[in-house]
PDB file of N, CA and C in Angstrom:
ATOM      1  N   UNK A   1      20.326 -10.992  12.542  1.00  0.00           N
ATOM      2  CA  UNK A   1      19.854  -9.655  12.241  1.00  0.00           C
ATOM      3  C   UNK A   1      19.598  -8.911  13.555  1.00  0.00           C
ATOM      4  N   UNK A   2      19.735  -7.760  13.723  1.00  0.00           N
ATOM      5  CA  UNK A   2      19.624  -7.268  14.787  1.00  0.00           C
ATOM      6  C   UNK A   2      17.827  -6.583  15.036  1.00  0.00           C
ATOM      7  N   UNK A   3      17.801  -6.611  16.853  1.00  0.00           N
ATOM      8  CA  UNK A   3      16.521  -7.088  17.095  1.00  0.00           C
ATOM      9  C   UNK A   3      15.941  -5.255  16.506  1.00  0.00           C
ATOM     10  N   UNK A   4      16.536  -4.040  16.165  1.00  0.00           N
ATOM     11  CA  UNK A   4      16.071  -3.158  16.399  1.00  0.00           C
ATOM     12  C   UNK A   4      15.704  -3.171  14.517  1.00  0.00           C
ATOM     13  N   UNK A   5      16.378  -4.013  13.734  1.00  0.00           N
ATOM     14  CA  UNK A   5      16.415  -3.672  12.485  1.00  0.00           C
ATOM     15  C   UNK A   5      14.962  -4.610  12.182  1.00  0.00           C
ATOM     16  N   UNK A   6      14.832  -5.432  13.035  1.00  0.00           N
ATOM     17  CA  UNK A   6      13.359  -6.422  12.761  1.00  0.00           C
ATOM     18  C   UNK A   6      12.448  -5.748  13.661  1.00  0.00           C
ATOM     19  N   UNK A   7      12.712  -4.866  14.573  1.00  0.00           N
ATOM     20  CA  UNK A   7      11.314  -3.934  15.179  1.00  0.00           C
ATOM     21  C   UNK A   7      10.978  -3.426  14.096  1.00  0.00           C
ATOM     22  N   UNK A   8      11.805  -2.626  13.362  1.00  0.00           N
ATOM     23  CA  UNK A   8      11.417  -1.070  12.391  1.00  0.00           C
ATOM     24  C   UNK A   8      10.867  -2.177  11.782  1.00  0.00           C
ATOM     25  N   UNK A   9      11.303  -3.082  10.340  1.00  0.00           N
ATOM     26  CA  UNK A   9      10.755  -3.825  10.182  1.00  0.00           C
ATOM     27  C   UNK A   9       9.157  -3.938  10.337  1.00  0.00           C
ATOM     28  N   UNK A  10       8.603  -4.708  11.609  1.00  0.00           N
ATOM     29  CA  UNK A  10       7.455  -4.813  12.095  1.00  0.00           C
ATOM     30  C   UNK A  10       6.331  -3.808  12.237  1.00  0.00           C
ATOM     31  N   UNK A  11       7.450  -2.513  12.515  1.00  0.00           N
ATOM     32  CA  UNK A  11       6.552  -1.350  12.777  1.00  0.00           C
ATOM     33  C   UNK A  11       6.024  -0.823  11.133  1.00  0.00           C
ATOM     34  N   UNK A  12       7.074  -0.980  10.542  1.00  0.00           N
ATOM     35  CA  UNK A  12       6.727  -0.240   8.650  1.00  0.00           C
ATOM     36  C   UNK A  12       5.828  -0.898   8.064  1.00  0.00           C
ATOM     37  N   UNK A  13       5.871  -2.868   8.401  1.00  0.00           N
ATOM     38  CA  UNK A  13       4.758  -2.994   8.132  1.00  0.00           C
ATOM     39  C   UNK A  13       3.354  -3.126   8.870  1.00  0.00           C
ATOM     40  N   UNK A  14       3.515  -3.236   9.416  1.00  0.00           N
ATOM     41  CA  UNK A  14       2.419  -2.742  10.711  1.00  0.00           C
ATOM     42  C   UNK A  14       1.275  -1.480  10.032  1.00  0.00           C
ATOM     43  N   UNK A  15       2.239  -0.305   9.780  1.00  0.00           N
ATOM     44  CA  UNK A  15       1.994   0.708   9.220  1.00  0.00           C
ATOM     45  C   UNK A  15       1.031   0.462   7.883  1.00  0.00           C
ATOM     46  N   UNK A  16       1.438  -0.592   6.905  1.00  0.00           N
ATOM     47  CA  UNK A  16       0.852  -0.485   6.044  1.00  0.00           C
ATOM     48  C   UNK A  16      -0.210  -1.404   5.893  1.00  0.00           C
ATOM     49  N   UNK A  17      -0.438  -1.807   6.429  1.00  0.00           N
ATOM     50  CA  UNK A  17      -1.016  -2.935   7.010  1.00  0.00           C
ATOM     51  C   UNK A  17      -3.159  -2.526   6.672  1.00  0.00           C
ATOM     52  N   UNK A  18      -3.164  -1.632   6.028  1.00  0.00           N
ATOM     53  CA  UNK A  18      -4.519  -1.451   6.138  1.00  0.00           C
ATOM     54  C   UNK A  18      -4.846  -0.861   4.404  1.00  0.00           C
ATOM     55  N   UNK A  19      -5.736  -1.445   3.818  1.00  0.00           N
ATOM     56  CA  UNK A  19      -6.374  -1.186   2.568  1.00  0.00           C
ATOM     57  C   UNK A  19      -6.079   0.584   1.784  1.00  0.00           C
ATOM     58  N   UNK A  20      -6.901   1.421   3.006  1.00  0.00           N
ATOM     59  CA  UNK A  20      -6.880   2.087   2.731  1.00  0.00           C
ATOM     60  C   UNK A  20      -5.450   3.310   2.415  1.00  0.00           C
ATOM     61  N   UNK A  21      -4.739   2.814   3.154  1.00  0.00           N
ATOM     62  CA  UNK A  21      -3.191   3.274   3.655  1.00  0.00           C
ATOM     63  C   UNK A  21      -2.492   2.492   1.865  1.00  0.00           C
ATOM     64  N   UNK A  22      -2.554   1.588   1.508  1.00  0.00           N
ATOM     65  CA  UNK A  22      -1.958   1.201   0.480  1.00  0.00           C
ATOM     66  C   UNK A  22      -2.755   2.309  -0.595  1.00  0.00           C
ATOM     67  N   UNK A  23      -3.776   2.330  -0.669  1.00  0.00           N
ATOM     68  CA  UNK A  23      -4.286   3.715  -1.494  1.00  0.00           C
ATOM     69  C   UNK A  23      -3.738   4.483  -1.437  1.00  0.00           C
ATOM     70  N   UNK A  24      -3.684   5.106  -0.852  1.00  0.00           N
ATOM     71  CA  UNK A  24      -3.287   6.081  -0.660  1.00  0.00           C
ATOM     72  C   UNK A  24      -1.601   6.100  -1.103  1.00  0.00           C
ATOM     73  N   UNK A  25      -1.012   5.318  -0.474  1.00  0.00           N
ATOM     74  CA  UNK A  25       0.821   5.475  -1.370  1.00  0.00           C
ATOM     75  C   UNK A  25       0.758   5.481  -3.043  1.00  0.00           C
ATOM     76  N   UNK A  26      -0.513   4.446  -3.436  1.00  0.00           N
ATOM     77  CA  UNK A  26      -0.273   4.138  -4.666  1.00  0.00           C
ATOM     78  C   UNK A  26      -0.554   5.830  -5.527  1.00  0.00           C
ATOM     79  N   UNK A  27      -1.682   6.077  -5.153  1.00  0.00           N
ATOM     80  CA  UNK A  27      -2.143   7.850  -5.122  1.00  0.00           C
ATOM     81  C   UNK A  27      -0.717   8.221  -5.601  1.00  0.00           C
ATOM     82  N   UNK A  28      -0.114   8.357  -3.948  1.00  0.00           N
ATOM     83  CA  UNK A  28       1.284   9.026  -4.107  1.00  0.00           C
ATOM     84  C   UNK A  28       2.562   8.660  -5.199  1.00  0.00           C
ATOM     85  N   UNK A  29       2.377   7.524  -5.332  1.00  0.00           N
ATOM     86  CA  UNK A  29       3.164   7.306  -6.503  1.00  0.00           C
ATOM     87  C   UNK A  29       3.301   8.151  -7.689  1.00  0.00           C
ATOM     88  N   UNK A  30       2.245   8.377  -7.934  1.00  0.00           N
ATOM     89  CA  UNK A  30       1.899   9.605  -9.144  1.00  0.00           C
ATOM     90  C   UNK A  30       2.449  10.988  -8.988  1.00  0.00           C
ATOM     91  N   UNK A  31       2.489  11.513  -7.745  1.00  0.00           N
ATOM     92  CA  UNK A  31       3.016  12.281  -7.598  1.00  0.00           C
ATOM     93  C   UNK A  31       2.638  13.096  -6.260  1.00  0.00           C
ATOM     94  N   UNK A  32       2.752  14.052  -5.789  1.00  0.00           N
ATOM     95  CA  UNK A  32       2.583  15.011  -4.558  1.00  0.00           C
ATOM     96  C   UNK A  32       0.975  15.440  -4.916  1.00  0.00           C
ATOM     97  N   UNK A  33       0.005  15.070  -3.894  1.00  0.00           N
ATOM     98  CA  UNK A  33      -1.361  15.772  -3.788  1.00  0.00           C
ATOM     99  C   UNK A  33      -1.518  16.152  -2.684  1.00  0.00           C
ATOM    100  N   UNK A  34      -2.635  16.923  -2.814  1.00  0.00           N
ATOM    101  CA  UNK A  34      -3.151  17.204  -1.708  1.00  0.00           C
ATOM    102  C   UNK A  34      -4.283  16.236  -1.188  1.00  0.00           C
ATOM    103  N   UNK A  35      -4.354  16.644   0.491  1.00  0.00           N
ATOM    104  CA  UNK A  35      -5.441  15.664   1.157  1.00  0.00           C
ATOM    105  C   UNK A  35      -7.018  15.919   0.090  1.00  0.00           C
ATOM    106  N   UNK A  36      -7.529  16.854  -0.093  1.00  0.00           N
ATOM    107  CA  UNK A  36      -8.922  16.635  -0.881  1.00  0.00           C
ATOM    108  C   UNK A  36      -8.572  15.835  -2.351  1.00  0.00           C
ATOM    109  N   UNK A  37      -7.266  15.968  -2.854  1.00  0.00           N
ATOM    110  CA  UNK A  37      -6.807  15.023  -4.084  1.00  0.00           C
ATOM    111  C   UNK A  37      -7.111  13.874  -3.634  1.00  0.00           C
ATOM    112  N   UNK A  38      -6.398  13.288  -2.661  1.00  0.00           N
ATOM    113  CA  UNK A  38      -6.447  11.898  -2.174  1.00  0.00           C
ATOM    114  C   UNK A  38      -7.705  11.566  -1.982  1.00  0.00           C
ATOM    115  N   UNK A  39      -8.024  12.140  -0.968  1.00  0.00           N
ATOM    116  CA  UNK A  39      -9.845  11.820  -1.213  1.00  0.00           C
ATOM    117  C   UNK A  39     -10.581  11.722  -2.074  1.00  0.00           C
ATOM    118  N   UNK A  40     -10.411  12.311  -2.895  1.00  0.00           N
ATOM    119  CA  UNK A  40     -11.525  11.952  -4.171  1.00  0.00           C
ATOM    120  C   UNK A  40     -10.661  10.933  -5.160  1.00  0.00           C
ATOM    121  N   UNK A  41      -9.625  10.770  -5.344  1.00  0.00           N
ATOM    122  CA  UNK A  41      -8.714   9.651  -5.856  1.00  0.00           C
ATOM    123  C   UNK A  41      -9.340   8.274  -5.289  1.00  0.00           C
ATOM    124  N   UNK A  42      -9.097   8.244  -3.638  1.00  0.00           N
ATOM    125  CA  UNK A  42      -9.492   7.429  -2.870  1.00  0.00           C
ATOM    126  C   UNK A  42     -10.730   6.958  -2.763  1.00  0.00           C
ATOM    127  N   UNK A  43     -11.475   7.943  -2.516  1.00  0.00           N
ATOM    128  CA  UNK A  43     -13.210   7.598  -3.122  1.00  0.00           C
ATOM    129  C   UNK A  43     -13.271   7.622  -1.922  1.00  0.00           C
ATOM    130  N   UNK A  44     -12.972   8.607  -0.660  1.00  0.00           N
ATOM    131  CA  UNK A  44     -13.422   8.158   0.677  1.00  0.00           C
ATOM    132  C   UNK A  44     -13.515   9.314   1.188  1.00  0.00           C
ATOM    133  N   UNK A  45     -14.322   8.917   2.548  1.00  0.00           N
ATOM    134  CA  UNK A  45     -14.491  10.647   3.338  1.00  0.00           C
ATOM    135  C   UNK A  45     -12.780  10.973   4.040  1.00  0.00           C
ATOM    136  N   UNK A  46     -13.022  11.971   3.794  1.00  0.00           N
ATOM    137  CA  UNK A  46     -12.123  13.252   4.592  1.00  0.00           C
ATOM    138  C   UNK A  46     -11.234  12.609   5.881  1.00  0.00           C
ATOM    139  N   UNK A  47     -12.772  12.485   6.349  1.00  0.00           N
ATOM    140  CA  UNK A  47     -11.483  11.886   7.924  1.00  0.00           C
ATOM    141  C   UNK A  47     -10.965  10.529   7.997  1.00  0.00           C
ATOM    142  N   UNK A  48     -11.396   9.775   7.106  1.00  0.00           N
ATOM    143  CA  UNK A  48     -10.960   8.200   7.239  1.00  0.00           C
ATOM    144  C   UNK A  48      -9.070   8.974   6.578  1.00  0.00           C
ATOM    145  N   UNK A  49      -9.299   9.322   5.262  1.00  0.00           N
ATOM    146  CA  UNK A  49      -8.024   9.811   4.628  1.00  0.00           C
ATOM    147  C   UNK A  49      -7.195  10.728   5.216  1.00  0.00           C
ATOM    148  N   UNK A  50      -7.807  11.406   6.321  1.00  0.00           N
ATOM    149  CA  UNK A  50      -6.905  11.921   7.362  1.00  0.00           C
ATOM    150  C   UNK A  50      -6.352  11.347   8.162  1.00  0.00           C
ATOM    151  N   UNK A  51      -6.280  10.792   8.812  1.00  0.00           N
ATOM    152  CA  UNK A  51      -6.344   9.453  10.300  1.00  0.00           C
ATOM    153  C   UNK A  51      -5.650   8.789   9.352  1.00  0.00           C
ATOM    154  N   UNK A  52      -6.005   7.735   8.224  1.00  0.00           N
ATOM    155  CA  UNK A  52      -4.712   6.845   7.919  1.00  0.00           C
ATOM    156  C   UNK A  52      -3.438   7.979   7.569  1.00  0.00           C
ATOM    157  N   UNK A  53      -3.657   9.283   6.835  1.00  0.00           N
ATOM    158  CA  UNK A  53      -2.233   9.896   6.529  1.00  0.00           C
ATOM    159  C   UNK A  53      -1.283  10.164   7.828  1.00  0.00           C
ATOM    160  N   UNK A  54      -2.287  10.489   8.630  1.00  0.00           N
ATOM    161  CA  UNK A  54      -1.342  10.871  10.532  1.00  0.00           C
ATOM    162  C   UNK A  54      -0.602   9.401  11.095  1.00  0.00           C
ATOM    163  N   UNK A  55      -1.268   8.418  10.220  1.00  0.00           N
ATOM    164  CA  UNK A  55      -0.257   7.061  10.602  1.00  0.00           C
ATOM    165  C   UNK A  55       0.945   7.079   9.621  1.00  0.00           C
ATOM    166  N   UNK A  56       0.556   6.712   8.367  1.00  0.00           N
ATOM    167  CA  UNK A  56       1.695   6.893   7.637  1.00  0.00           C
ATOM    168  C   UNK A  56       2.959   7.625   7.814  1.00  0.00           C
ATOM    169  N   UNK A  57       2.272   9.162   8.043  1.00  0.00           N
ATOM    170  CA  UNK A  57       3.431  10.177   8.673  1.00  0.00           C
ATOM    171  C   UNK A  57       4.150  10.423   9.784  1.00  0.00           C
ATOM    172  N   UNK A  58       3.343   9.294  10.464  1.00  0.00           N
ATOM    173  CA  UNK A  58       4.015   8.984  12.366  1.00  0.00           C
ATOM    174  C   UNK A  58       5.013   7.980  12.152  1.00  0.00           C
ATOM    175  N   UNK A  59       4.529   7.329  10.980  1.00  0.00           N
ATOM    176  CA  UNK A  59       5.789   6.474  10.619  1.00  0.00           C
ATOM    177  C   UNK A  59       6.870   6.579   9.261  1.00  0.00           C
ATOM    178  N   UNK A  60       7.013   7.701   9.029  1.00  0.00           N
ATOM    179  CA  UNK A  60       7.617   8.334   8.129  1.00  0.00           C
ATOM    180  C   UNK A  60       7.963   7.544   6.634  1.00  0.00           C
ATOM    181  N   UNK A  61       6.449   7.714   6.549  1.00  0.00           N
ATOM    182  CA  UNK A  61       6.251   6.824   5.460  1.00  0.00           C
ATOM    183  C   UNK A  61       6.091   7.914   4.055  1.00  0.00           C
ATOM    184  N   UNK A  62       5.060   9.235   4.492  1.00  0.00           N
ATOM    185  CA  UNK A  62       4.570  10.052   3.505  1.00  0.00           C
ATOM    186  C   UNK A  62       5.222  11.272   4.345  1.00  0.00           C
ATOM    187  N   UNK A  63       5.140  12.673   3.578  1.00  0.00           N
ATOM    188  CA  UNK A  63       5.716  13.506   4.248  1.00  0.00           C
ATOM    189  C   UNK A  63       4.538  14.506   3.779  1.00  0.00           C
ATOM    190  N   UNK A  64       4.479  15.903   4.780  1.00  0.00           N
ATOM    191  CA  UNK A  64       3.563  16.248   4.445  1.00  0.00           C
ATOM    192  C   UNK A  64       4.633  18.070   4.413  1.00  0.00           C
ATOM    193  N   UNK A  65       3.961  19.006   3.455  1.00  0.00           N
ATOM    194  CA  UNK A  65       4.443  20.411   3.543  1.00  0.00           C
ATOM    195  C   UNK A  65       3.037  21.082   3.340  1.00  0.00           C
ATOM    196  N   UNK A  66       3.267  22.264   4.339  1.00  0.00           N
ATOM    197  CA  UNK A  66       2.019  23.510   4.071  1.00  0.00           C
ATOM    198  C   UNK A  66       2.234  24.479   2.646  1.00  0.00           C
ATOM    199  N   UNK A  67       0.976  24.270   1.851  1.00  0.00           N
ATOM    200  CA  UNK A  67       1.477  25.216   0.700  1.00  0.00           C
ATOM    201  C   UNK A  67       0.201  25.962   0.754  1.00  0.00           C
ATOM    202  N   UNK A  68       0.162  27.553   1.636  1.00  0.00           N
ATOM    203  CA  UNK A  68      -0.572  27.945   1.785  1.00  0.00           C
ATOM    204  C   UNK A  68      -1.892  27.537   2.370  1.00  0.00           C
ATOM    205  N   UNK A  69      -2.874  27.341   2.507  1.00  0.00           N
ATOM    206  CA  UNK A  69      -3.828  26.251   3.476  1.00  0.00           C
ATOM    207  C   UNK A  69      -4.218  25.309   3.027  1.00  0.00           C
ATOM    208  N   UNK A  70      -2.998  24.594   2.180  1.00  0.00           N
ATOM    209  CA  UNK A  70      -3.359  22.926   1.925  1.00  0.00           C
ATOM    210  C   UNK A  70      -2.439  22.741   2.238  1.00  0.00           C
ATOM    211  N   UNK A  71      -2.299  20.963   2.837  1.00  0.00           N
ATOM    212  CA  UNK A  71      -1.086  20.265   3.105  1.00  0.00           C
ATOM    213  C   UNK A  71      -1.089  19.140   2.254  1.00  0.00           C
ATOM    214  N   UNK A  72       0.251  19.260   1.472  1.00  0.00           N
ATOM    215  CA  UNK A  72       0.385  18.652   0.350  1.00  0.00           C
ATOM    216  C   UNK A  72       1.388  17.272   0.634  1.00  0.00           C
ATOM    217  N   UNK A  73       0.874  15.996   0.441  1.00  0.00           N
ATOM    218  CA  UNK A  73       1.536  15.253   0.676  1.00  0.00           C
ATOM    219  C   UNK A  73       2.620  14.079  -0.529  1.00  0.00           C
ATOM    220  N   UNK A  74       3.366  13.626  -0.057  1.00  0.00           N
ATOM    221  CA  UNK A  74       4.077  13.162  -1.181  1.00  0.00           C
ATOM    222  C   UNK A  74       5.084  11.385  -0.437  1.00  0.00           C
ATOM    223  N   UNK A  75       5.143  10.855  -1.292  1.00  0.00           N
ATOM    224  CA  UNK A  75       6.290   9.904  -1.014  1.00  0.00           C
ATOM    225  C   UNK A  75       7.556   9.996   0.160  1.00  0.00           C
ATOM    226  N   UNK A  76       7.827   9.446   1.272  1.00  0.00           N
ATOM    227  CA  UNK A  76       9.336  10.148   1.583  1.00  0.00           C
ATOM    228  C   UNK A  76      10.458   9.564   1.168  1.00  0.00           C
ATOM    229  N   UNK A  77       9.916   7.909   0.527  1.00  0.00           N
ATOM    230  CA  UNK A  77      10.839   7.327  -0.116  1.00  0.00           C
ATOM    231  C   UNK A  77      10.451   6.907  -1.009  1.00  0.00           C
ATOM    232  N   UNK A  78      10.972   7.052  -2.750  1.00  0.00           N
ATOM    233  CA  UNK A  78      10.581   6.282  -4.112  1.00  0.00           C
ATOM    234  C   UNK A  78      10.893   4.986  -4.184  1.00  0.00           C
ATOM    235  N   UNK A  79      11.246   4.232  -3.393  1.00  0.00           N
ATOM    236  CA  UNK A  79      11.032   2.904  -3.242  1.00  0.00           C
ATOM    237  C   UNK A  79      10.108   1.900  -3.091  1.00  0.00           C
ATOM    238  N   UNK A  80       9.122   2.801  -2.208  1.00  0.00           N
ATOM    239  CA  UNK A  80       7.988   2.389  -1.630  1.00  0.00           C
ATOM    240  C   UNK A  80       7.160   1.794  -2.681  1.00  0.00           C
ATOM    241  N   UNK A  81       7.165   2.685  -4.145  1.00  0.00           N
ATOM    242  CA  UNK A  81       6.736   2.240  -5.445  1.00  0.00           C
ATOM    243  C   UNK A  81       6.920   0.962  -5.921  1.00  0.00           C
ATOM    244  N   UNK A  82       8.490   0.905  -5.377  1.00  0.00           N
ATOM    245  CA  UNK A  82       9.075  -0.722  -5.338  1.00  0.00           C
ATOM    246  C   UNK A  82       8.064  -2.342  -4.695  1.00  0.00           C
ATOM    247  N   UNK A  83       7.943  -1.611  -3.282  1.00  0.00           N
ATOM    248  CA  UNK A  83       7.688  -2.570  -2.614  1.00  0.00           C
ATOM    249  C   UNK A  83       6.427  -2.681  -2.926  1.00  0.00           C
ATOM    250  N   UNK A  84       5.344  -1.951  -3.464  1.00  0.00           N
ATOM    251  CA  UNK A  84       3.903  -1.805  -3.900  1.00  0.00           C
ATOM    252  C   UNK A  84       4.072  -2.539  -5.356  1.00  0.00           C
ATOM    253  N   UNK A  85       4.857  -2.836  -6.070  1.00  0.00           N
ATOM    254  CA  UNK A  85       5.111  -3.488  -7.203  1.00  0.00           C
ATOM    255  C   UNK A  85       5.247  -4.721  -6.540  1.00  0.00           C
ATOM    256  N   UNK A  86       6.510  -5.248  -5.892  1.00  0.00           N
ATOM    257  CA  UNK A  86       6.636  -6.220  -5.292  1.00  0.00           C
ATOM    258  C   UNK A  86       5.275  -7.100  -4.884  1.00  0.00           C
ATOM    259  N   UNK A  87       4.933  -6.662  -4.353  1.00  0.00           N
ATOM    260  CA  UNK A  87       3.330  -6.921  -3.560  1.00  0.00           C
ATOM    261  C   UNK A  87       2.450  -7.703  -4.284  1.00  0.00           C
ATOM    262  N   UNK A  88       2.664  -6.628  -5.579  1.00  0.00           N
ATOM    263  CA  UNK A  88       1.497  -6.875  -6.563  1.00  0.00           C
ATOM    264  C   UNK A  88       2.219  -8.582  -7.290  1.00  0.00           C
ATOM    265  N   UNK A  89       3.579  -7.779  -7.718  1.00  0.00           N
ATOM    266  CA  UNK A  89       3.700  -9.674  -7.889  1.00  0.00           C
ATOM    267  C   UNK A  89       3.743 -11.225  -7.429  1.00  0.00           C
ATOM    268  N   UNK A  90       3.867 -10.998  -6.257  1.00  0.00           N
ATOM    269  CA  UNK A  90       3.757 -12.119  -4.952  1.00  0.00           C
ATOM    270  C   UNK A  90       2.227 -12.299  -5.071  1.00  0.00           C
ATOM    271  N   UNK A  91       1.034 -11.168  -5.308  1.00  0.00           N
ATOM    272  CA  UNK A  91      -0.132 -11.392  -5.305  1.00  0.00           C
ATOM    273  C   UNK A  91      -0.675 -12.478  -6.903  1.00  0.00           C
ATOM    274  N   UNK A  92      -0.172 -11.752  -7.456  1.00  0.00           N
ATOM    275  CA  UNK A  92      -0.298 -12.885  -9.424  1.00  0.00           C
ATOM    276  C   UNK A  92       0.435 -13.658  -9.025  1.00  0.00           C
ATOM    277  N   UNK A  93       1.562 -14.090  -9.023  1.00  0.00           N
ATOM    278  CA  UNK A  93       2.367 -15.502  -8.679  1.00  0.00           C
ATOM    279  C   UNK A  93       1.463 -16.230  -7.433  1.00  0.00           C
ATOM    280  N   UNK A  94       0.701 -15.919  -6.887  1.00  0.00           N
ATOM    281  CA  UNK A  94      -0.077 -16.768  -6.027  1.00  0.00           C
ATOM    282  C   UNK A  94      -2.003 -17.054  -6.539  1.00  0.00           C
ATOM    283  N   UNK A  95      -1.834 -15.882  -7.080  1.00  0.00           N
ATOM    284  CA  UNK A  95      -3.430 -16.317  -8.024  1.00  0.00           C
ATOM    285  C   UNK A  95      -3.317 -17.144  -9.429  1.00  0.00           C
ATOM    286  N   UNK A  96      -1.673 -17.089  -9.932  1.00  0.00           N
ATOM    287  CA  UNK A  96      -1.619 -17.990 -10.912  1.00  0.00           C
ATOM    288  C   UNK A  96      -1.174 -19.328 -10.677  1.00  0.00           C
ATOM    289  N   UNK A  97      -0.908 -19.596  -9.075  1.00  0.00           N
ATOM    290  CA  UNK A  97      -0.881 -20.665  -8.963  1.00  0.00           C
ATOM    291  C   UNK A  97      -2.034 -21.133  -8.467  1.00  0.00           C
ATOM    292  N   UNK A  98      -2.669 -20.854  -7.885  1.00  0.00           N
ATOM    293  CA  UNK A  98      -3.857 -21.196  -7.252  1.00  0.00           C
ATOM    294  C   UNK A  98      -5.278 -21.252  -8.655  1.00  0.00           C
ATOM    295  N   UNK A  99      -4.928 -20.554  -9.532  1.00  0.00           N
ATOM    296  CA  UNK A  99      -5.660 -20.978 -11.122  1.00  0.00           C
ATOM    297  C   UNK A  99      -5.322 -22.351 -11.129  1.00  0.00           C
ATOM    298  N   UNK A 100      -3.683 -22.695 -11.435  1.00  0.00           N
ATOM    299  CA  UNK A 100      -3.147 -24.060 -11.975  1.00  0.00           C
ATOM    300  C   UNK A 100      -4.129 -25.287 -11.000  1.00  0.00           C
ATOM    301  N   UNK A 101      -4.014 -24.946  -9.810  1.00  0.00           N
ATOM    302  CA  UNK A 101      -4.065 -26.012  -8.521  1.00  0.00           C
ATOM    303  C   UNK A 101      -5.781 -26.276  -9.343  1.00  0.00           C
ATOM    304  N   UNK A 102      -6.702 -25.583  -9.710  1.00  0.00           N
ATOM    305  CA  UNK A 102      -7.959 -25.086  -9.686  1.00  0.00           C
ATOM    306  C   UNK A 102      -8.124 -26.219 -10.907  1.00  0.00           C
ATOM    307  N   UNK A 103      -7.565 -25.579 -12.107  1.00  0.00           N
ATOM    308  CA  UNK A 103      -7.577 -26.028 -13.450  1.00  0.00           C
ATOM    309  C   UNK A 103      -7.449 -28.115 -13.245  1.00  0.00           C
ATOM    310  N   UNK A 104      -6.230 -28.081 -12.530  1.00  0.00           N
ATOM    311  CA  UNK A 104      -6.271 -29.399 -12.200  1.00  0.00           C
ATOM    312  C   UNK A 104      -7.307 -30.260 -11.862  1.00  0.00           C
ATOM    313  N   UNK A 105      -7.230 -29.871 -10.802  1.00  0.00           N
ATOM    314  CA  UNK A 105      -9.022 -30.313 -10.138  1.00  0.00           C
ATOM    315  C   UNK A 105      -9.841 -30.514 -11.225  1.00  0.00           C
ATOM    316  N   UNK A 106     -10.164 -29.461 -11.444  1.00  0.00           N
ATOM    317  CA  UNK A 106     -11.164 -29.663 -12.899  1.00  0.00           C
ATOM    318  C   UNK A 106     -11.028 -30.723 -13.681  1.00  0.00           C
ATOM    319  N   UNK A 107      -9.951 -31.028 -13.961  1.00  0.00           N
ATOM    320  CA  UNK A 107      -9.447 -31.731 -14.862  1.00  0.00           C
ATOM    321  C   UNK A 107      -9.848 -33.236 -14.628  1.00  0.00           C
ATOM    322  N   UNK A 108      -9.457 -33.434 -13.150  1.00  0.00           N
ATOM    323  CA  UNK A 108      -9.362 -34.579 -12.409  1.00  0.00           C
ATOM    324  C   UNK A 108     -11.022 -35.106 -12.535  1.00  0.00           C
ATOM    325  N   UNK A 109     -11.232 -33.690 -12.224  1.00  0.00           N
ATOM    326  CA  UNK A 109     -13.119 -34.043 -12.387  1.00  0.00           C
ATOM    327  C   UNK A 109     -13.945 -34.885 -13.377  1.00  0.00           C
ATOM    328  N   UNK A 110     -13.237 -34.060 -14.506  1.00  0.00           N
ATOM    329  CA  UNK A 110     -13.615 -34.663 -15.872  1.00  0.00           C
ATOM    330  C   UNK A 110     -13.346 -35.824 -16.455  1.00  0.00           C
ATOM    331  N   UNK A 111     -12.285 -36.355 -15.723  1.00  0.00           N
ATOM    332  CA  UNK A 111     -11.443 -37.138 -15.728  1.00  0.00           C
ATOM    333  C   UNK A 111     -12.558 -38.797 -15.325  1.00  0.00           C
ATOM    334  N   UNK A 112     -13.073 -38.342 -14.287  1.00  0.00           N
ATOM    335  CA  UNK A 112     -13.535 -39.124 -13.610  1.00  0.00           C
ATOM    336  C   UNK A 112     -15.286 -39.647 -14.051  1.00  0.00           C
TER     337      UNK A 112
END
């Protein structure tokens, strides 16, 4: 694979790489808001939801347009929905195994 296609790579996730930043896409999934949308979606102050959007958008993750004196932000790719799905299932396929591993034990316990 080439080394520039595993930088971007590193850098996209790099990018997402923080709690609040995944909020915020999932937000976007729904559709185009504005920054005080996100914030109160988000449940967070102003400038934390500012500062992660200036990352996202440095890494052309979200895109932002002026609609009169709000800047309205949105998805730049509908995929992203993808990979936030993805996520979520790698996350259950690892809590339902880690139930099984659990359940066992138990078992073994009782067992004994």
């Amino acid at each position: 694979m080439d080394i520039a296609m595993q930088q971007f790579k590193a850098e996209f996730f790099k990018a997402l790489a923080h709690p609040l930043r995944i909020r915020i896409l999932e937000i976007l999934a729904d559709g185009k808001k504005s920054v005080n949308e996100i914030q109160q979606l988000a449940e967070s102050e102003g400038s934390a939801v500012s500062q992660q959007l200036t990352v996202l958008r440095s890494k052309n993750i979200v895109t932002g347009s002026k609609e009169g004196n709000r800047v309205i932000y949105s998805l730049r790719d509908p995929l992203i929905i993808e990979l936030l799905d993805v996520a979520k299932n790698i996350f259950n396929n690892q809590l339902s195994e880690t139930i099984t591993i659990l359940d066992r034990l138990n078992d073994t316990d009782k067992a004994e």
